[in-house]
Amino acid sequence: MSSFENEINKRRTFAIISHPDAGKTTLTEKLLLYGGAINLAGSVKGKKTAKHAVSDWMEIEKQRGISVTSSVLQFKYDGYCINILDTPGHQDFSEDTYRTLMAADSAVMVIDASKGVENQTKKLFKVCLLRHIPIFTFINKMDRDARSPFDLLEDIESVLGINTCPMNWPIGSGKEFKGVYDRSKKEILAFTANNGQRTVESVTTRLDDSNVDEIIGKGFHQQLSDEIELLDGAGDDFDLEEVRNGRLTPVFFGSALTNFGVEPFLHEFLNMTTKPSARESDIGRIAPDSDFFSGFVFKIQANMNKAHRDRIAFMRICSGRFEKNMDVYHVQGDKKLKLSQPQQIMAQEREIIDEAFAGDIIGIFDPGIYSIGDTVCSPGEKFKFHGIPTFAPEHFALVRQKDTMKRKQFIKGISQIAQEGAIQIFQEPGAGMEEVIVGVVGTLQFDVLKYRLENEYGVDIIMQGLPYQFIRWIGNEEIDCKTLDLASDSKLIQDLKGNNLILFTSFWSINWAQEHNKDLILLEFGNNDE
Ligand code: G4P
């Protein structure tokens, strides 16, 4: 195998998804710790400590001590080169969180063992399903009192609609969390102590060994034997193909805080995931080991360096090798460019890199030319990767400038911020840009918008919340929207590209629209392919 192929084959690029507080940050820290990327757990982001979250670029993040944007962490472990795509963990996440999943080849879903599947996880999971990427489940916080593991599996299956296959099985929980049973090795890994930050002291034994009662206790021994018998008889069989197609999720139990079960999880996870996958484009699938470079922009981050008002475009490399200062072709802009200052974003540090490979994520300097979903490739190639869908905003507000003399700045500011993908803007058909409807996935984006318009564009705005909660794209190409029969609490709008959409205040009014307009096609995601 050439060293080029080897570089690609060892790459694993995944996102970690969870509801806030399930333990995503703690697990990420532990994974970095095993990879030697950090020396001490707790140094990545201590939400309540002086150190701020990974991406600290925007003032608003500093003020609130939260991470508004997502970033990327790279480390090496056991011969693999791992890219973790971090998604913001707070309640108010943005569309960026969804888009980040477009750049990942698989996802790790962290679930709190005392809570089961929570709302944010459901939303993120939907996006994973859309892409059919493999999803691995880590049921965390087993060192606290947990729900029954059978209940938790049932919860994942019924709420998320994916089959589960427990790879290990917990022995007790809370103070009585004794360890896990590895189902393929048929071994009990009993934890005895967490020796500081990294190593976990454990003993390995088997269900029929004579010392089991001594190690985990007679009661747990009996319970485990019964549960394993039940699982072996009734559960879904492990099927790697099903896992790789995103139809079956392998489930691991553990405790990120105490490290119990983290390293076995990482091992097995890496074994089951694949190298960077081929990506669909308008000329077919693009293989990662193609002899040309290609990638797409999945996120644009403004003002990382306030002094320069620069923007960074985050790009997922889909094929070939990237070199610093290489000439590339920006397909949507129809322009040749030189990619200077490529950056790798690792925690708070931004490092200039010399080379990167398919599967990696790089940050490139953006003088304001890129849009979300744009393709960049070697000169001589010309194709577009399938677009990143537009995700449905859930909160809406009417926005206009206070001072009508600032009209130009208002339009420029709001359009640029929308181009970065932080917000979506809509208008009533035929209306001008004096007043726009802004849609966001999390309400924090409203604060970010107001802050940025004031600070970067010198525009004060008036923002008035709207009662809508749902938005649907009209999928019918040929439709006269004026003829639609809609309930009075629904509103017909257009995006800047002229696509027709409808705002609804409730599920009830979506159903009403559907019943009164039998041919109407309502879509939950906007398609960005031209
Ligand atoms: P998030 O990124 O998903 O939002 O969760 P995060 O890792 O920040 O964890 C949320 C809280 O849960 C933290 O406590 C963290 O220490 C705790 N936690 C994470 N994993 C485990 C686990 O396996 N067992 C137990 N018992 N707790 C866990 P906190 O008090 O809210 O924050 P902090 O003061 O510890 O930072």
Coordinates of C-alpha atoms and ligand atoms in Angstrom, one line a residue:
M1 CA 0.0 0.0 0.0
S2 CA 1.4 3.4 -0.9
S3 CA 1.9 5.9 1.9
F4 CA -0.9 8.0 0.4
E5 CA -3.4 5.2 0.7
N6 CA -2.1 4.4 4.1
E7 CA -2.7 8.0 5.3
I8 CA -6.3 7.8 4.1
N9 CA -7.0 4.3 5.4
K10 CA -6.0 5.3 8.9
R11 CA -8.3 8.2 9.1
R12 CA -11.6 8.1 11.1
T13 CA -13.8 11.2 11.2
F14 CA -16.8 11.2 13.5
A15 CA -19.0 13.5 15.4
I16 CA -20.2 13.1 19.0
I17 CA -23.8 13.9 19.6
S18 CA -25.8 14.2 22.8
H19 CA -28.2 16.2 24.8
P20 CA -26.5 18.8 26.9
D21 CA -25.0 17.3 30.1
A22 CA -25.1 13.7 29.0
G23 CA -21.3 13.8 29.0
K24 CA -20.1 14.5 25.5
T25 CA -17.4 16.9 26.7
T26 CA -16.2 14.5 29.3
L27 CA -16.1 11.6 26.8
T28 CA -14.3 13.8 24.2
E29 CA -11.7 14.7 26.8
K30 CA -11.1 11.1 27.7
L31 CA -10.7 10.1 24.1
L32 CA -8.1 12.9 23.6
L33 CA -6.4 11.8 26.8
Y34 CA -6.0 8.3 25.4
G35 CA -4.7 9.7 22.2
G36 CA -2.1 11.7 24.1
A37 CA -3.5 14.9 22.6
I38 CA -3.9 16.5 26.0
N39 CA -2.1 15.6 29.2
L40 CA -4.7 16.3 31.7
A41 CA -8.4 15.7 31.5
G42 CA -10.2 19.0 32.0
S43 CA -8.0 21.0 29.9
V44 CA -10.2 21.0 26.8
K45 CA -13.1 22.9 28.1
G46 CA -14.1 23.4 31.7
K47 CA -17.4 25.0 31.3
K48 CA -17.4 26.3 34.8
T49 CA -13.7 27.0 35.1
A50 CA -11.7 30.0 33.9
K51 CA -10.9 28.3 30.6
H52 CA -13.5 28.8 28.0
A53 CA -14.8 26.4 25.5
V54 CA -12.9 25.3 22.5
S55 CA -13.8 28.1 20.3
D56 CA -13.6 31.4 22.0
W57 CA -13.6 33.7 19.1
M58 CA -16.7 35.5 19.5
E59 CA -17.3 38.0 22.3
I60 CA -20.7 36.6 23.0
E61 CA -19.1 33.2 23.7
K62 CA -16.8 34.8 26.2
Q63 CA -19.6 36.7 27.9
R64 CA -21.7 33.6 28.3
G65 CA -18.9 31.1 28.8
I66 CA -20.4 28.8 26.2
S67 CA -19.3 27.5 22.9
V68 CA -21.5 28.8 20.1
T69 CA -19.6 27.2 17.3
S70 CA -18.4 23.7 16.7
S71 CA -14.8 22.8 16.0
V72 CA -12.5 19.9 15.2
L73 CA -10.1 18.0 17.3
Q74 CA -7.5 15.7 15.7
F75 CA -5.3 13.1 17.5
K76 CA -3.6 9.8 16.9
Y77 CA -4.4 6.6 18.6
D78 CA -3.3 3.0 17.9
G79 CA -2.2 3.8 14.4
Y80 CA -5.4 5.7 13.6
C81 CA -5.6 9.4 12.8
I82 CA -8.8 10.5 14.4
N83 CA -10.8 13.6 13.7
I84 CA -13.6 14.4 16.2
L85 CA -16.1 16.9 15.1
D86 CA -17.3 18.7 18.2
T87 CA -20.9 20.0 18.2
P88 CA -21.9 22.7 20.6
G89 CA -23.3 21.2 23.7
H90 CA -25.6 23.8 25.1
Q91 CA -29.3 24.0 24.9
D92 CA -29.3 26.6 22.2
F93 CA -27.5 25.0 19.4
S94 CA -27.5 26.2 15.8
E95 CA -27.8 24.9 12.3
D96 CA -24.0 24.5 12.4
T97 CA -24.5 21.6 14.7
Y98 CA -26.5 19.8 12.1
R99 CA -24.2 20.7 9.3
T100 CA -21.2 19.4 11.1
L101 CA -22.8 15.9 10.8
M102 CA -22.6 16.3 7.1
A103 CA -18.8 16.3 7.4
A104 CA -18.6 13.2 9.6
D105 CA -18.4 9.5 8.5
S106 CA -20.0 8.2 11.7
A107 CA -21.5 9.4 14.9
V108 CA -21.1 8.6 18.6
M109 CA -24.3 9.1 20.5
V110 CA -23.8 9.7 24.2
I111 CA -26.8 9.0 26.4
D112 CA -27.2 9.6 30.1
A113 CA -28.0 6.3 31.7
S114 CA -30.5 7.8 34.2
K115 CA -32.4 9.7 31.5
G116 CA -32.4 7.7 28.2
V117 CA -33.0 9.4 24.9
E118 CA -33.5 13.2 25.3
N119 CA -34.8 15.8 22.9
Q120 CA -31.6 17.2 21.4
T121 CA -30.3 13.7 20.7
K122 CA -33.5 13.0 18.8
K123 CA -33.0 16.0 16.5
L124 CA -29.4 15.2 15.8
F125 CA -30.2 11.6 15.3
K126 CA -32.6 12.5 12.5
V127 CA -29.8 14.2 10.6
C128 CA -27.6 11.1 11.0
L129 CA -30.4 8.9 9.6
L130 CA -30.7 11.2 6.7
R131 CA -27.2 10.3 5.8
H132 CA -27.3 6.6 6.8
I133 CA -24.1 7.0 8.7
P134 CA -23.1 4.4 11.4
I135 CA -24.2 5.4 14.9
F136 CA -22.4 4.1 18.0
T137 CA -24.1 4.5 21.3
F138 CA -22.2 5.1 24.6
I139 CA -24.5 4.9 27.6
N140 CA -22.8 7.1 30.1
K141 CA -22.8 7.8 33.8
M142 CA -23.2 4.1 34.8
D143 CA -21.4 5.2 38.0
R144 CA -24.7 6.9 39.0
D145 CA -28.0 5.3 39.6
A146 CA -29.1 4.2 36.1
R147 CA -32.3 3.0 34.5
S148 CA -32.4 -0.7 33.7
P149 CA -30.2 -1.4 30.6
F150 CA -33.1 -3.3 29.0
D151 CA -35.3 -0.1 29.4
L152 CA -32.6 2.0 27.9
L153 CA -32.3 -0.2 24.8
E154 CA -36.0 -0.3 24.5
D155 CA -36.0 3.5 24.7
I156 CA -33.5 3.9 21.9
E157 CA -35.4 1.4 19.7
S158 CA -38.8 2.9 20.2
V159 CA -37.9 6.6 20.3
L160 CA -35.3 6.6 17.6
G161 CA -36.4 3.6 15.5
I162 CA -33.0 2.0 15.2
N163 CA -32.1 -1.6 16.3
T164 CA -29.7 -2.0 19.1
C165 CA -27.0 -4.5 19.8
P166 CA -25.3 -4.3 23.2
M167 CA -21.6 -5.0 22.8
N168 CA -21.1 -5.1 26.5
W169 CA -23.4 -5.3 29.4
P170 CA -23.2 -3.4 32.7
I171 CA -22.9 -5.1 36.0
G172 CA -24.7 -3.0 38.5
S173 CA -24.9 0.8 38.5
G174 CA -24.2 3.7 40.8
K175 CA -21.9 2.9 43.7
E176 CA -22.5 -0.7 42.8
F177 CA -21.2 -0.4 39.2
K178 CA -18.9 -3.4 39.1
G179 CA -17.8 -3.4 35.5
V180 CA -19.0 -4.6 32.2
Y181 CA -19.4 -8.0 30.5
D182 CA -17.8 -8.1 27.0
R183 CA -20.2 -10.2 25.0
S184 CA -17.9 -11.2 22.1
K185 CA -15.0 -12.2 24.4
K186 CA -17.4 -13.6 27.0
E187 CA -15.3 -11.9 29.6
I188 CA -16.1 -9.9 32.7
L189 CA -14.1 -6.7 33.0
A190 CA -14.4 -5.8 36.7
F191 CA -13.2 -2.4 37.6
T192 CA -11.3 -2.1 40.8
A193 CA -10.0 1.5 40.8
N194 CA -9.6 4.5 38.7
N195 CA -5.9 5.3 39.1
G196 CA -5.8 9.0 38.5
Q197 CA -6.5 10.4 35.1
R198 CA -5.8 7.7 32.6
T199 CA -5.5 4.1 33.7
V200 CA -8.3 2.0 35.0
E201 CA -7.4 -0.9 37.2
S202 CA -9.4 -3.9 36.4
V203 CA -9.5 -7.7 36.5
T204 CA -10.7 -10.0 33.8
T205 CA -12.6 -13.1 34.6
R206 CA -15.3 -15.3 33.0
L207 CA -18.8 -16.1 34.0
D208 CA -17.9 -19.7 34.9
D209 CA -14.6 -19.0 36.8
S210 CA -14.6 -19.9 40.4
N211 CA -13.6 -16.4 41.6
V212 CA -16.5 -14.5 40.0
D213 CA -18.6 -14.4 43.2
E214 CA -15.6 -12.9 45.0
I215 CA -15.1 -10.3 42.4
I216 CA -18.6 -9.0 41.6
G217 CA -20.6 -10.6 44.3
K218 CA -23.0 -13.6 44.2
G219 CA -26.1 -11.5 43.5
F220 CA -24.6 -9.8 40.5
H221 CA -23.2 -13.0 39.2
Q222 CA -26.6 -14.6 39.2
Q223 CA -28.2 -11.5 37.7
L224 CA -25.6 -11.2 35.0
S225 CA -25.9 -14.9 34.0
D226 CA -29.7 -14.5 33.7
E227 CA -29.4 -11.3 31.7
I228 CA -26.8 -12.6 29.3
E229 CA -28.9 -15.7 28.6
L230 CA -31.8 -13.5 27.9
L231 CA -29.8 -11.2 25.6
D232 CA -28.2 -14.1 23.7
G233 CA -31.6 -15.5 23.1
A234 CA -33.6 -12.4 22.2
G235 CA -31.5 -9.5 21.2
D236 CA -30.5 -8.4 17.6
D237 CA -27.5 -10.3 16.3
F238 CA -24.5 -8.2 15.6
D239 CA -24.2 -7.5 11.9
L240 CA -21.4 -5.2 10.8
E241 CA -23.2 -4.5 7.4
E242 CA -26.3 -3.3 9.3
V243 CA -24.1 -1.1 11.5
R244 CA -22.3 0.5 8.6
N245 CA -25.6 1.2 6.9
G246 CA -26.9 3.0 10.0
R247 CA -29.6 0.5 10.7
L248 CA -28.2 -1.1 13.9
T249 CA -26.4 0.7 16.6
P250 CA -23.8 -1.1 18.7
V251 CA -24.3 -0.1 22.4
F252 CA -21.6 0.3 25.0
F253 CA -22.1 1.0 28.7
G254 CA -19.6 2.9 30.7
S255 CA -18.7 6.0 32.7
A256 CA -16.7 8.7 31.0
L257 CA -16.0 10.5 34.3
T258 CA -14.3 7.5 35.9
N259 CA -12.9 6.2 32.6
F260 CA -14.7 2.9 33.1
G261 CA -15.3 1.3 29.7
V262 CA -13.9 4.2 27.7
E263 CA -10.9 2.6 26.3
P264 CA -12.6 -0.7 25.3
F265 CA -15.2 1.4 23.6
L266 CA -12.6 3.4 21.6
H267 CA -10.9 0.1 20.5
E268 CA -14.1 -1.5 19.3
F269 CA -15.4 1.6 17.8
L270 CA -12.3 2.1 15.7
N271 CA -12.4 -1.5 14.6
M272 CA -16.0 -1.2 13.4
T273 CA -15.8 2.2 11.6
T274 CA -14.4 2.5 8.1
K275 CA -11.9 4.8 6.4
P276 CA -13.4 8.0 4.9
S277 CA -16.3 7.2 2.7
A278 CA -16.9 8.1 -0.9
R279 CA -19.0 11.2 -1.4
E280 CA -21.8 11.7 -3.9
S281 CA -21.4 14.4 -6.5
D282 CA -23.1 15.4 -9.8
I283 CA -20.7 13.2 -11.7
G284 CA -21.1 10.2 -9.4
R285 CA -19.3 9.0 -6.3
I286 CA -15.9 10.5 -5.5
A287 CA -13.5 8.0 -3.9
P288 CA -11.3 9.2 -1.1
D289 CA -8.2 7.8 -2.8
S290 CA -8.8 9.6 -6.1
D291 CA -5.6 11.2 -7.5
F292 CA -7.1 14.7 -7.3
F293 CA -7.9 16.9 -4.4
S294 CA -11.5 17.8 -3.5
G295 CA -13.6 18.9 -0.6
F296 CA -16.7 20.9 0.4
V297 CA -17.4 23.7 2.8
F298 CA -19.7 22.8 5.6
K299 CA -19.3 25.7 7.9
I300 CA -18.3 29.3 7.8
Q301 CA -17.1 31.1 10.9
A302 CA -16.9 34.8 10.9
N303 CA -14.6 37.1 12.8
M304 CA -12.3 34.6 14.4
N305 CA -9.8 37.4 14.3
K306 CA -11.7 40.6 14.9
A307 CA -8.8 42.9 13.8
H308 CA -9.0 41.4 10.3
R309 CA -12.6 40.7 10.0
D310 CA -11.7 37.5 8.3
R311 CA -13.8 34.5 7.9
I312 CA -12.7 30.9 8.1
A313 CA -14.4 28.3 5.9
F314 CA -14.3 24.8 7.3
M315 CA -13.8 22.2 4.6
R316 CA -14.1 18.5 4.7
I317 CA -11.5 16.9 2.4
C318 CA -13.2 14.2 0.4
S319 CA -10.5 13.0 -1.9
G320 CA -6.7 13.2 -2.4
R321 CA -4.1 15.1 -0.6
F322 CA -4.1 18.7 0.4
E323 CA -0.9 20.8 0.3
K324 CA -0.3 24.3 1.7
N325 CA -0.4 26.9 -1.0
M326 CA -1.8 24.6 -3.6
D327 CA -3.8 25.9 -6.6
V328 CA -7.4 24.8 -6.5
Y329 CA -10.6 25.5 -8.4
H330 CA -13.6 26.9 -6.6
V331 CA -16.5 25.4 -8.6
Q332 CA -19.4 27.6 -7.6
G333 CA -17.3 30.8 -8.0
D334 CA -15.7 29.4 -11.2
K335 CA -12.3 30.7 -10.1
K336 CA -8.9 29.4 -9.6
L337 CA -7.4 30.1 -6.2
K338 CA -4.4 29.5 -4.0
L339 CA -5.2 27.9 -0.6
S340 CA -2.9 29.8 1.6
Q341 CA -2.9 29.7 5.4
P342 CA -4.7 26.4 5.7
Q343 CA -5.4 25.8 9.4
Q344 CA -6.2 23.0 11.6
I345 CA -8.3 23.8 14.5
M346 CA -7.3 22.1 17.7
A347 CA -8.9 23.3 20.9
Q348 CA -8.0 27.0 21.3
E349 CA -5.0 26.7 19.0
R350 CA -5.0 27.3 15.3
E351 CA -2.0 25.8 13.6
I352 CA -0.9 26.3 10.1
I353 CA -0.7 22.9 8.4
D354 CA 1.4 21.7 5.5
E355 CA -0.7 18.8 4.3
A356 CA -3.9 17.0 5.0
F357 CA -5.8 14.0 3.5
A358 CA -9.2 12.8 2.6
G359 CA -11.2 12.6 5.9
D360 CA -9.5 15.6 7.4
I361 CA -11.1 18.9 8.2
I362 CA -9.2 22.1 7.5
G363 CA -10.0 25.7 8.0
I364 CA -9.2 27.9 5.0
F365 CA -9.1 31.7 4.8
D366 CA -12.3 33.0 3.3
P367 CA -12.3 36.5 1.8
G368 CA -16.1 36.3 1.5
I369 CA -16.3 34.0 -1.5
Y370 CA -17.5 30.7 -0.1
S371 CA -21.0 29.6 0.7
I372 CA -22.1 26.5 2.7
G373 CA -21.9 23.4 0.5
D374 CA -19.4 24.8 -2.1
T375 CA -17.0 22.4 -3.8
V376 CA -13.3 23.1 -4.1
C377 CA -11.1 20.7 -6.2
S378 CA -7.9 20.4 -8.2
P379 CA -7.7 22.6 -11.3
G380 CA -8.9 20.5 -14.2
E381 CA -11.7 18.8 -12.3
K382 CA -15.2 20.2 -12.4
F383 CA -18.0 18.7 -10.3
K384 CA -20.1 19.6 -7.4
F385 CA -20.7 17.6 -4.2
H386 CA -24.3 17.1 -3.3
G387 CA -25.5 20.2 -1.4
I388 CA -25.9 20.4 2.3
P389 CA -29.6 20.5 3.1
T390 CA -31.0 23.6 4.7
F391 CA -32.3 22.5 8.1
A392 CA -35.6 23.7 9.4
P393 CA -35.4 26.7 11.7
E394 CA -37.6 26.5 14.8
H395 CA -37.7 30.1 15.9
F396 CA -38.7 33.1 13.9
A397 CA -38.6 36.9 14.3
L398 CA -39.4 39.9 12.2
V399 CA -36.3 42.1 12.0
R400 CA -35.9 45.7 10.8
Q401 CA -33.3 48.4 11.2
K402 CA -34.1 51.2 13.7
D403 CA -32.6 53.9 11.6
T404 CA -33.8 53.8 8.0
M405 CA -30.7 55.7 6.9
K406 CA -28.7 52.5 7.6
R407 CA -30.6 50.5 5.0
K408 CA -27.5 49.5 3.0
Q409 CA -25.5 48.3 6.0
F410 CA -28.6 46.4 7.3
I411 CA -29.0 44.5 4.0
K412 CA -25.2 43.9 3.7
G413 CA -24.9 42.7 7.3
I414 CA -28.0 40.4 7.3
S415 CA -27.2 39.0 3.9
Q416 CA -23.6 38.2 4.9
I417 CA -24.6 36.6 8.2
A418 CA -27.2 34.5 6.3
Q419 CA -24.5 33.5 3.8
E420 CA -22.4 32.2 6.6
G421 CA -25.4 30.0 7.5
A422 CA -25.9 31.3 11.0
I423 CA -29.4 32.4 10.2
Q424 CA -31.9 32.0 7.4
I425 CA -33.8 34.9 6.0
F426 CA -37.2 35.0 4.4
Q427 CA -39.6 37.6 3.0
E428 CA -43.3 37.8 2.3
P429 CA -43.7 37.4 -1.5
G430 CA -43.2 40.8 -3.1
A431 CA -41.8 42.5 0.1
G432 CA -38.6 44.5 0.1
M433 CA -35.5 44.0 2.3
E434 CA -36.5 46.7 4.8
E435 CA -38.1 44.1 7.0
V436 CA -37.2 40.4 6.9
I437 CA -38.3 37.3 8.7
V438 CA -35.3 35.6 10.3
G439 CA -35.4 31.9 11.2
V440 CA -32.9 30.2 13.5
V441 CA -32.5 26.7 14.9
G442 CA -31.6 28.0 18.4
T443 CA -32.7 31.3 19.9
L444 CA -29.2 32.2 20.9
Q445 CA -28.6 32.9 17.2
F446 CA -31.0 35.9 17.6
D447 CA -28.6 37.4 20.2
V448 CA -25.6 36.6 18.0
L449 CA -27.4 38.4 15.1
K450 CA -28.2 41.5 17.1
Y451 CA -24.7 41.6 18.5
R452 CA -23.0 41.2 15.2
L453 CA -25.2 43.7 13.4
E454 CA -24.5 46.3 16.1
N455 CA -20.8 45.6 16.4
E456 CA -19.7 44.7 12.9
Y457 CA -22.1 46.7 10.8
G458 CA -23.2 49.6 13.1
V459 CA -26.9 48.8 12.7
D460 CA -29.4 48.8 15.6
I461 CA -32.3 46.6 14.9
I462 CA -35.8 46.0 16.2
M463 CA -36.7 42.4 16.6
Q464 CA -40.2 41.1 17.1
G465 CA -40.8 37.4 17.9
L466 CA -43.2 35.5 15.7
P467 CA -45.4 32.7 16.9
Y468 CA -44.4 30.2 14.2
Q469 CA -42.7 27.0 15.2
F470 CA -42.5 25.0 12.0
I471 CA -41.4 25.6 8.5
R472 CA -41.8 23.5 5.5
W473 CA -40.4 23.8 2.0
I474 CA -43.0 23.4 -0.8
G475 CA -41.7 20.5 -2.9
N476 CA -44.0 21.1 -5.9
E477 CA -42.0 22.7 -8.7
E478 CA -45.1 24.1 -10.5
I479 CA -47.5 25.5 -8.1
D480 CA -49.4 28.7 -7.8
C481 CA -49.0 29.4 -4.2
K482 CA -51.7 32.0 -4.2
T483 CA -54.3 29.2 -4.8
L484 CA -53.3 27.3 -1.7
D485 CA -55.9 27.0 1.0
L486 CA -54.1 27.7 4.3
A487 CA -55.3 28.2 7.9
S488 CA -55.2 31.8 9.1
D489 CA -52.2 31.0 11.4
S490 CA -50.0 29.8 8.5
K491 CA -47.9 32.2 6.4
L492 CA -46.6 31.8 2.9
I493 CA -43.0 33.1 2.5
Q494 CA -40.0 32.9 0.2
D495 CA -36.3 32.6 0.7
L496 CA -33.8 34.7 -1.1
K497 CA -33.5 32.2 -3.9
G498 CA -37.3 32.5 -4.5
N499 CA -38.2 29.1 -3.0
N500 CA -41.6 28.9 -1.6
L501 CA -42.1 27.9 2.1
I502 CA -44.9 28.0 4.6
L503 CA -44.7 28.9 8.3
F504 CA -46.9 27.1 10.7
T505 CA -47.7 27.6 14.4
S506 CA -48.6 24.0 15.1
F507 CA -48.6 20.5 13.8
W508 CA -52.3 20.9 13.6
S509 CA -52.0 23.6 10.9
I510 CA -49.5 21.5 8.9
N511 CA -52.1 18.7 8.8
W512 CA -54.8 21.2 8.0
A513 CA -52.8 22.4 5.0
Q514 CA -52.1 18.9 3.9
E515 CA -55.8 17.9 4.1
H516 CA -57.0 21.0 2.2
N517 CA -54.4 20.8 -0.5
K518 CA -54.1 17.2 -1.4
D519 CA -51.3 17.5 -4.0
L520 CA -49.1 19.8 -1.8
I521 CA -45.7 18.4 -1.1
L522 CA -44.2 19.7 2.2
L523 CA -40.6 19.0 2.9
E524 CA -38.7 19.1 6.3
F525 CA -35.3 19.9 4.7
G526 CA -34.5 22.4 2.0
N527 CA -32.6 20.9 -0.9
N528 CA -29.6 23.0 -2.0
D529 CA -28.7 21.1 -5.2
E530 CA -29.2 23.2 -8.2
Ligands
G4P1 P1 -22.0 17.7 27.8 O1 -20.7 18.1 27.1 O2 -22.7 16.6 27.1 O3 -22.9 18.9 28.1 O4 -21.7 17.1 29.2 P2 -20.4 17.2 30.1 O5 -19.3 16.3 29.6 O6 -20.0 18.7 30.3 O7 -20.9 16.6 31.5 C1 -22.0 17.2 32.2 C2 -21.9 16.8 33.7 O8 -22.0 15.4 33.8 C3 -20.6 17.3 34.3 O9 -20.8 17.6 35.6 C4 -19.7 16.0 34.2 O10 -18.7 16.0 35.1 C5 -20.8 15.0 34.5 N1 -20.4 13.7 33.9 C6 -20.0 13.4 32.7 N2 -19.8 12.0 32.5 C7 -20.1 11.5 33.7 C8 -20.0 10.1 34.2 O11 -19.7 9.2 33.6 N3 -20.4 10.0 35.5 C9 -20.8 11.0 36.3 N4 -21.2 10.7 37.6 N5 -20.8 12.3 35.9 C10 -20.5 12.5 34.6 P3 -21.1 19.1 36.1 O12 -21.0 19.1 37.6 O13 -22.3 19.6 35.5 O14 -19.9 19.9 35.5 P4 -18.4 20.0 36.0 O15 -18.4 21.0 37.1 O16 -18.0 18.6 36.4 O17 -17.7 20.5 34.7

